[in-house]
Short mmCIF file of C-alpha atoms in Angstrom, two decimals:
data_model
loop_
_atom_site.label_atom_id
_atom_site.label_comp_id
_atom_site.label_asym_id
_atom_site.label_seq_id
_atom_site.Cartn_x
_atom_site.Cartn_y
_atom_site.Cartn_z
CA UNK A 1 148.57 312.39 243.41
CA UNK A 2 148.75 308.73 244.24
CA UNK A 3 151.39 308.79 246.67
CA UNK A 4 151.75 311.26 249.61
CA UNK A 5 149.47 314.01 248.38
CA UNK A 6 146.59 311.40 248.04
CA UNK A 7 144.70 311.99 251.21
CA UNK A 8 145.24 315.63 251.39
CA UNK A 9 144.20 315.96 247.80
CA UNK A 10 140.75 313.83 248.46
CA UNK A 11 140.29 315.70 251.95
CA UNK A 12 140.42 319.29 250.18
CA UNK A 13 138.54 318.47 246.93
CA UNK A 14 135.80 316.26 248.63
CA UNK A 15 135.34 318.51 251.59
CA UNK A 16 136.42 321.59 250.36
CA UNK A 17 134.40 324.83 249.29
CA UNK A 18 134.31 323.99 245.49
CA UNK A 19 131.80 320.98 247.10
CA UNK A 20 130.07 322.64 249.70
CA UNK A 21 129.25 325.90 247.61
CA UNK A 22 127.90 324.05 245.16
CA UNK A 23 130.16 324.51 241.95
CA UNK A 24 131.26 320.98 241.51
CA UNK A 25 128.94 317.82 242.27
CA UNK A 26 130.93 315.35 244.98
CA UNK A 27 130.03 312.59 243.03
CA UNK A 28 131.97 313.88 239.91
CA UNK A 29 134.74 314.74 241.66
CA UNK A 30 135.14 311.67 243.60
CA UNK A 31 134.89 309.67 239.96
CA UNK A 32 138.03 311.65 239.02
CA UNK A 33 139.87 310.56 241.99
CA UNK A 34 138.99 307.06 241.70
CA UNK A 35 139.77 306.58 238.43
CA UNK A 36 143.16 308.65 238.65
CA UNK A 37 143.99 306.19 241.99
CA UNK A 38 142.74 302.88 239.98
CA UNK A 39 144.89 303.92 237.05
CA UNK A 40 142.14 303.93 234.52
CA UNK A 41 142.97 307.62 233.54
CA UNK A 42 145.69 310.06 234.09
CA UNK A 43 143.47 313.16 235.57
CA UNK A 44 146.42 314.75 237.01
CA UNK A 45 145.80 318.15 235.65
CA UNK A 46 142.53 318.55 236.17
CA UNK A 47 142.80 317.57 239.59
CA UNK A 48 145.73 320.01 240.00
CA UNK A 49 143.23 322.51 238.76
CA UNK A 50 140.69 321.88 241.05
CA UNK A 51 143.26 321.54 243.82
CA UNK A 52 144.67 325.11 243.34
CA UNK A 53 141.50 326.59 242.95
CA UNK A 54 139.88 325.18 246.18
CA UNK A 55 143.54 326.18 248.01
CA UNK A 56 142.90 330.01 246.53
CA UNK A 57 139.15 329.86 248.00
CA UNK A 58 140.55 328.59 250.91
CA UNK A 59 142.90 331.36 251.43
CA UNK A 60 140.56 334.21 250.23
CA UNK A 61 138.30 333.31 252.93
CA UNK A 62 140.95 332.69 255.89
CA UNK A 63 141.68 336.37 255.37
CA UNK A 64 137.97 337.76 255.35
#
């Protein structure tokens, strides 16, 4: 998530339904992303989980 997927990950997680619907605070998700980007911590697994959930929600609403 520090390479080719970085920008797409940030877009989905910071502007997606999980934030807009109030499931997560934008500041908290942004902190995870920043710590991961700056190599202060490896948040690969939680970021992956959030991305999969976000993509699932986007897909669910696309069919409604």
